[in-house]
Every structure is written in C-alpha cells, then in structure tokens.
Steps between C-alpha positions, in 0.01 A plus 500: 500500500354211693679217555278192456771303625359557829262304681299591841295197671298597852477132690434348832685230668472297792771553773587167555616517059639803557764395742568127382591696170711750701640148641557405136693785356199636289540829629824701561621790688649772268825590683383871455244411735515687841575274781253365785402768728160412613467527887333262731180703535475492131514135483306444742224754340565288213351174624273692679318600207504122322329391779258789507425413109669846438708550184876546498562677124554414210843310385652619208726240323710575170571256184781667395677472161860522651628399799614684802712388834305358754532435845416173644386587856108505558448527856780293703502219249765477169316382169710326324267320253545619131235548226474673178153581516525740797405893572604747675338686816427872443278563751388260799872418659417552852160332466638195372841466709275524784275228378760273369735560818208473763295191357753278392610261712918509544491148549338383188732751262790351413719745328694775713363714732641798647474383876563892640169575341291200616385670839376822360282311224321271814166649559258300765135477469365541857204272490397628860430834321452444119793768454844515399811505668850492483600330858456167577235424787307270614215389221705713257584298207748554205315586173706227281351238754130610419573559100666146507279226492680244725586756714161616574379145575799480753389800669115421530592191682699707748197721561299203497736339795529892624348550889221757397114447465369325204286835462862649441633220305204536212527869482910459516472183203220752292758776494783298418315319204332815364839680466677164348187539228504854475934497400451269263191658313571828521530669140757743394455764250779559264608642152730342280690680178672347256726669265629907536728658654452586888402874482170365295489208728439708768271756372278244359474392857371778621289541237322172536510431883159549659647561820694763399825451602738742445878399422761743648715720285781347646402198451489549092784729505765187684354239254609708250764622594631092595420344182661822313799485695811255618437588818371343806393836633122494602290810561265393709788378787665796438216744552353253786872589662494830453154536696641320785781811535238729515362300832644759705323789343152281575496530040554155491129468328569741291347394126723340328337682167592790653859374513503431101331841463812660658696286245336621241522880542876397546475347126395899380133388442219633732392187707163534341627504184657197491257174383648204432765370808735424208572860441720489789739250416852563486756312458692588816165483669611388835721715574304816354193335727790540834561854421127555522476374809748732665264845373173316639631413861631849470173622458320253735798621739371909444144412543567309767745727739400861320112474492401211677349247326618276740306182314378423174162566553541862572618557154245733363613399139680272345617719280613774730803195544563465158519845421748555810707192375556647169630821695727332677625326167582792334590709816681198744599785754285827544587777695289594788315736302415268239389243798270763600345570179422136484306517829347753386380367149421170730211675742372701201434221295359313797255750579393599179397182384738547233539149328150481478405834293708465165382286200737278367682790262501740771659244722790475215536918583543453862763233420699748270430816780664226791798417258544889455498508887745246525736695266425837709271667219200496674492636842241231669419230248128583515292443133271759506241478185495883475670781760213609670378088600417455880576200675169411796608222753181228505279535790634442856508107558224374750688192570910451553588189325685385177246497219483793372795805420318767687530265846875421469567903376378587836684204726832601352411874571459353847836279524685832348387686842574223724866450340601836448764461333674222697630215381268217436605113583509219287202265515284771645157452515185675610289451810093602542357627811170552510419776698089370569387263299720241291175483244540861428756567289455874439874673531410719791421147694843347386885593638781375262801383688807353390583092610831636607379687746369191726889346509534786779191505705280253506176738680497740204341208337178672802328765279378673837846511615610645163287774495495558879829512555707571212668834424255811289789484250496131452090522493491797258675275237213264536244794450420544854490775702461598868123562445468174381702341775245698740199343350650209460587505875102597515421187308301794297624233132261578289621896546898335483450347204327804329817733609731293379328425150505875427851535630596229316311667136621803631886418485497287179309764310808741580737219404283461167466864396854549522514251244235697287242291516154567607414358803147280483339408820 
C-alpha cells in the first residue's frame, strides 16, 4: 500500500543558503550518523571540483515525522541555535561539515567551537598556483578569508601593497575574485523527503538521485538499528573499527558489504537472500555484530597466512571470504585436515571460475553442498550440477595485475612457491621487478618478491644481481632455471622470457590438474 503521506521534492540551492541555514539550525545531524572521516586529500578534491564547476552529489535531507537524537557538531563548530522547522541529513555529512567547517570564518561564529578541530578544517587557497592546500605559505590564503566579504577586501589590499609585479598582482586579484564569486554561486543539488520512515527514505533516494548514489548497507542497517534501539551503539563506527584491526592483514579495504554479508549468513539466511537491511536486526545486535567479527578476522587471518592473499585486492572473490567465515562460525577450530580441505576447496574454486558459473538457484546448491562440508558430509564442498561436470581454468592471463580472477589465481600460485610453507609476516606486501621492460607486463617479464625481503639486503632490490647471483633453489621458486640464467647471462631475453613463460604454464598446469581442472592456455 502506498503511503501518500510521503513527499519527494528534487531542488537546488545556493551554497552560501545552504550553510547560513546549517548556521541556523535548519538542518540536523541524526546521532546515527557516522562521524567525520573525510581525509585531507578528499577535502581538498572537494574544493577542487567547485572551482572546476564540477559537481559534488546530491544532498539528501529528511522531514521526518518523529524526532531522533542529534548531534550538534558540524565541522569544528557547536550549533546551538534551535528551530522546529528543521531536517535531518541522510546523505551529504562529509560534504557539508567540510563546507561549513572550511568557509566559515571562526571569528564571526559566536557559539562554541571545538578548538582541537579548528586546524584540520583550515584549508589555504594558494593564489600563486590556483590550487589547494593545507599548509600555510607565502600567497596561501585561508578559504574563510576569501568566502568572507571583509576579509577578502583585507587581503586584496595586502596583495595590492605585496612586492610582486602588477602583471602578478591582476592575475593574483582575478583569481582571488573569481573564486570569492564562484563559493558563493555555486548550486547544490539535493533531495528533500518529508514524511516515512527511514528505510523508504532512503530507497526513494536512490531511486530519484540522478547521480546515482548509492547508500551503504551499513549505513541503513545503524539508522535502524539507532532509532529501534536504546542504545548508543552505531554500526558504521563499529564496522569502521573493525576494518582498522584488519590493517595488519593489508584487509583493511575490505567492503564493508562484504562485512554485513558475513553477518547475514551468521543470521541462517544466504547473504543473497536477504533484501531489506532490517532483516538483520536483533535485539542484542551489538554484541551478535562482535561475535561476527571474531569468524571474519579468522578467515581474513587463513587467507592471509595459509594461501596468501596477503592484501585485499588479491581476493579472487568476495565470496570465497564469506563462505570461509561461515566455516569458521560453525567450525571455530578445525583440525589440520579440515584446514587442508579448505585450501583445497579455496584453489579449486579460484581456478574454476566457480562463483561465476551458477545461476542464482544453483548458487543456493553450492551454499547447502559448503554447509554439508562444514559438517563433514561432503568430502570437498564442491557443487557440481551433475557428476560427470568438468571444471576448465580461463585462458592463461596476458597481463599480471588485479582486475581480473584469472591474474590474481596465478600471482598467488606464484607467492605459494616463493613461501613454501613458511611463515608469512604481518603487513607483508608484494614487490615487482621487471625483468626488461616495466611497460610489459606479461608474467614471464615480472618476478614477485616479498617487501620483507628488502629489511635484510638492500642489493636484492638489483634484478641482475638476483638472478646472477642467487642460489638455483631460490631461482627455481621464481620459475627460473639454469638455462635461463645462461641466456640471461647471454642477454639472449627474448629466449629468457620464452623459457620461463612455459616453465611457468608448465608448473601451474600440474598444480591445476591435480585439482581436476582442465588446464586452458
């Protein structure tokens, strides 16, 4: 039933409105809101693109029927001012406390201020460059002093008085004046609802925004969960902290959808099953949400140490994670065996493209088939649509980068022969050397080598002196032999680099058909 109760308006307004209402108290921060986390790039970006005549989003704003905590802080200033014809800020929070905390001036607002937070909202305009900056040099100027009138007239004198060439002067004074004109008539798109509750705010939103912007799961899923609860417990922070313990695994980017789709399975729905965020309310949700966490950085901690997905990006699917966290939910402490079925059921679904072949029921079967695994009735947790199906590999990647599943199968093949088993340190990352040419990025013309390794020796860091020097047994982990060290020593490349691409097919085709999968070159 449609509830005609609710009202959607698309508008524009100028800036300069915007934040004198912000000064007002028109618009309110919903204490469910996730806190300021904008960096200084991304401020700076953000001016950046006013200047440029760019757009910044949409704002979405929310006329709500009830009313909801709020928190007074936009930016480093405390609005105190009350008004009973105020909204609420859905979507646009970093925007506009960035806006409000940049271009007002401190000395002209006369409620509280938070004077910690002062320093990181001061952003200069350096009129030598027409840029952004956020030190203080000389002909850098503090936004507020350019947005504010009286301020700006101050500060063309001093250029006016300044030693430089009138030549410099005009073009200094043009800039100056053209970004004073540009703040104050630069337009902002927003949306404003009125009336419903905040799932439909939200989805109407996202139906109506031209830009498209998408708001998070987690995002829906804490406003919810605040204005259902007596709780001050807030999603977003929590998951934001969570991330930031996973820093040490380099899965600090991990998706934070992928996080809630882990919570999810642990609700006994499928992840894709579940469509509305309210589904997963409970009402000891925060503490259900902290026993989540524990089986995810469990199976961040396996992927990372056991099979090398020593960052984010080498995550071949998102769903291989969420699958393994629901394993270690319902199995907290396998036995070695069991870890080694779980490697196992890793590479095969790696290399057989296997999150990419079901349909939508069939991906329901391989759910129930992995469950089954977990509870040791199926021996590898492979979905197999009938007994006789073959699993193929895709083709054999002509580039080694992180776009595409085949590229990262074949680098963690790679890091699995250089590690050998050994124990892999925290923060570990992954170093290119470019055995020719740094434009080619064929895999025969790249050697993998881990960060860690350059804390010891500095001249391994010489790709000569790597392959020149080092050990047959340390080289045949890397795919090269002594033939290839001879023509390498021959600067015969071109003949190197063909060797060690068939080597290299050579060996992971004997990895993959052990897994029973067709090899595809």
């Amino acid at each position: 039933m449609i509830n005609n109760k609710i009202t959607v308006k698309p508008d524009i307004a100028f800036l300069e409105d915007l934040l004198e209402d912000v000064a007002n108290g028109s618009y309110k921060i919903p204490e469910f809101q996730r806190e300021f986390i904008w960096t200084s790039s991304k401020m700076l970006q953000l001016f950046d693109s006013i200047l440029r005549g760019y757009p910044i989003g949409s704002l979405l704003f929310w006329k709500a029927e009830g009313v909801y905590k709020t928190d007074d802080e936009i930016g480093p200033y405390i609005i105190k001012k009350k008004t009973d014809d105020f909204k609420y800020i859905l979507d646009g929070f970093q925007r506009i406390s960035t806006l409000f905390g940049v271009l007002i001036n401190p000395k002209n607002f006369d409620e509280e201020k938070n004077p910690k937070k002062l320093s990181d909202f001061l952003v200069f305009f350096d009129v030598e460059e027409n840029s952004f900056i956020k030190t203080k040099k000389n002909f850098a100027v503090e936004l507020y002093r350019i947005y504010d009138n009286r301020e700006l007239f101050t500060y063309l004198r001093e250029i006016d008085k300044a030693q430089i060439s009138e030549n410099d002067k005009n073009i200094y004074i043009d800039r100056l004046r053209n970004l004073h004109d540009t703040l104050h008539k630069y337009k902002v798109p927003y949306v404003e609802i009125k009336g419903s509750d905040i799932n439909s705010a939200v989805d109407i939103f996202e139906r109506v925004n031209s830009a498209g912007t998408k708001i998070s799961k987690d995002y829906i899923l804490s406003a919810l969960s605040y204005v259902k609860s007596n709780t001050n417990f807030k999603l977003i922070d929590s998951i934001n902290i969570f991330l930031n313990t996973l820093d040490k695994y380099n899965f600090e980017n991990l998706k934070r959808d992928t996080v809630l789709n882990c919570i999810s399975n642990a609700k006994g729905k499928i992840y894709f099953d579940v469509k509305n965020e309210d589904e997963l309310l409970t009402e000891d949700l925060e503490s259900f949400i902290d026993a989540a966490y524990i089986h995810i950085t469990k199976s961040v901690n396996f992927l990372y140490r056991k099979l090398l997905v020593i960052d984010i990006h080498l995550l071949p699917y998102p769903s291989q994670l969420i699958f393994i966290s629901e394993y270690f939910r319902l199995n907290p402490e396998p036995t070695f065996d069991q870890f080694k079925s779980l490697e196992n059921w890793f590479w095969v679904t790696t290399y057989s493209n296997y999150f990419t072949l079901y349909s939508l029921s069939q991906q329901r079967s391989a759910y129930k088939v992995f469950r089954d695994f977990i509870d040791g009735e199926s021996t590898d947790g492979i979905y197999k649509v009938n007994s006789d199906m073959n699993f193929n590999t895709a083709k054999y990647p002509n580039k080694l980068n992180f776009t595409g599943v085949r590229p990262k199968a074949l680098q963690l093949f790679y890091l699995k022969s250089i590690v050998d088993g050994n124990d892999v340190q925290e923060k570990e990352g992954i170093k290119e050397f470019f055995i020719y040419s740094k434009k080619d990025r064929k895999p025969s013309n790249i050697i993998l080598r881990l960060s860690s390794e350059f804390e010891e020796n500095k001249d391994k860091k010489q790709i000569d002196n790597f392959i020149t020097t080092s050990q047959y047994d340390v080289l045949e982990k890397h795919f090269i032999t002594k033939e290839m060290v001879d023509l390498y020593k021959q600067n015969k490349i071109d003949d190197f680099l063909l060797k060690r691409e068939e080597y290299l097919k050579l060996k992971e085709r004997q990895f993959v058909e052990n897994l029973g999968i067709r090899y595809t070159e």
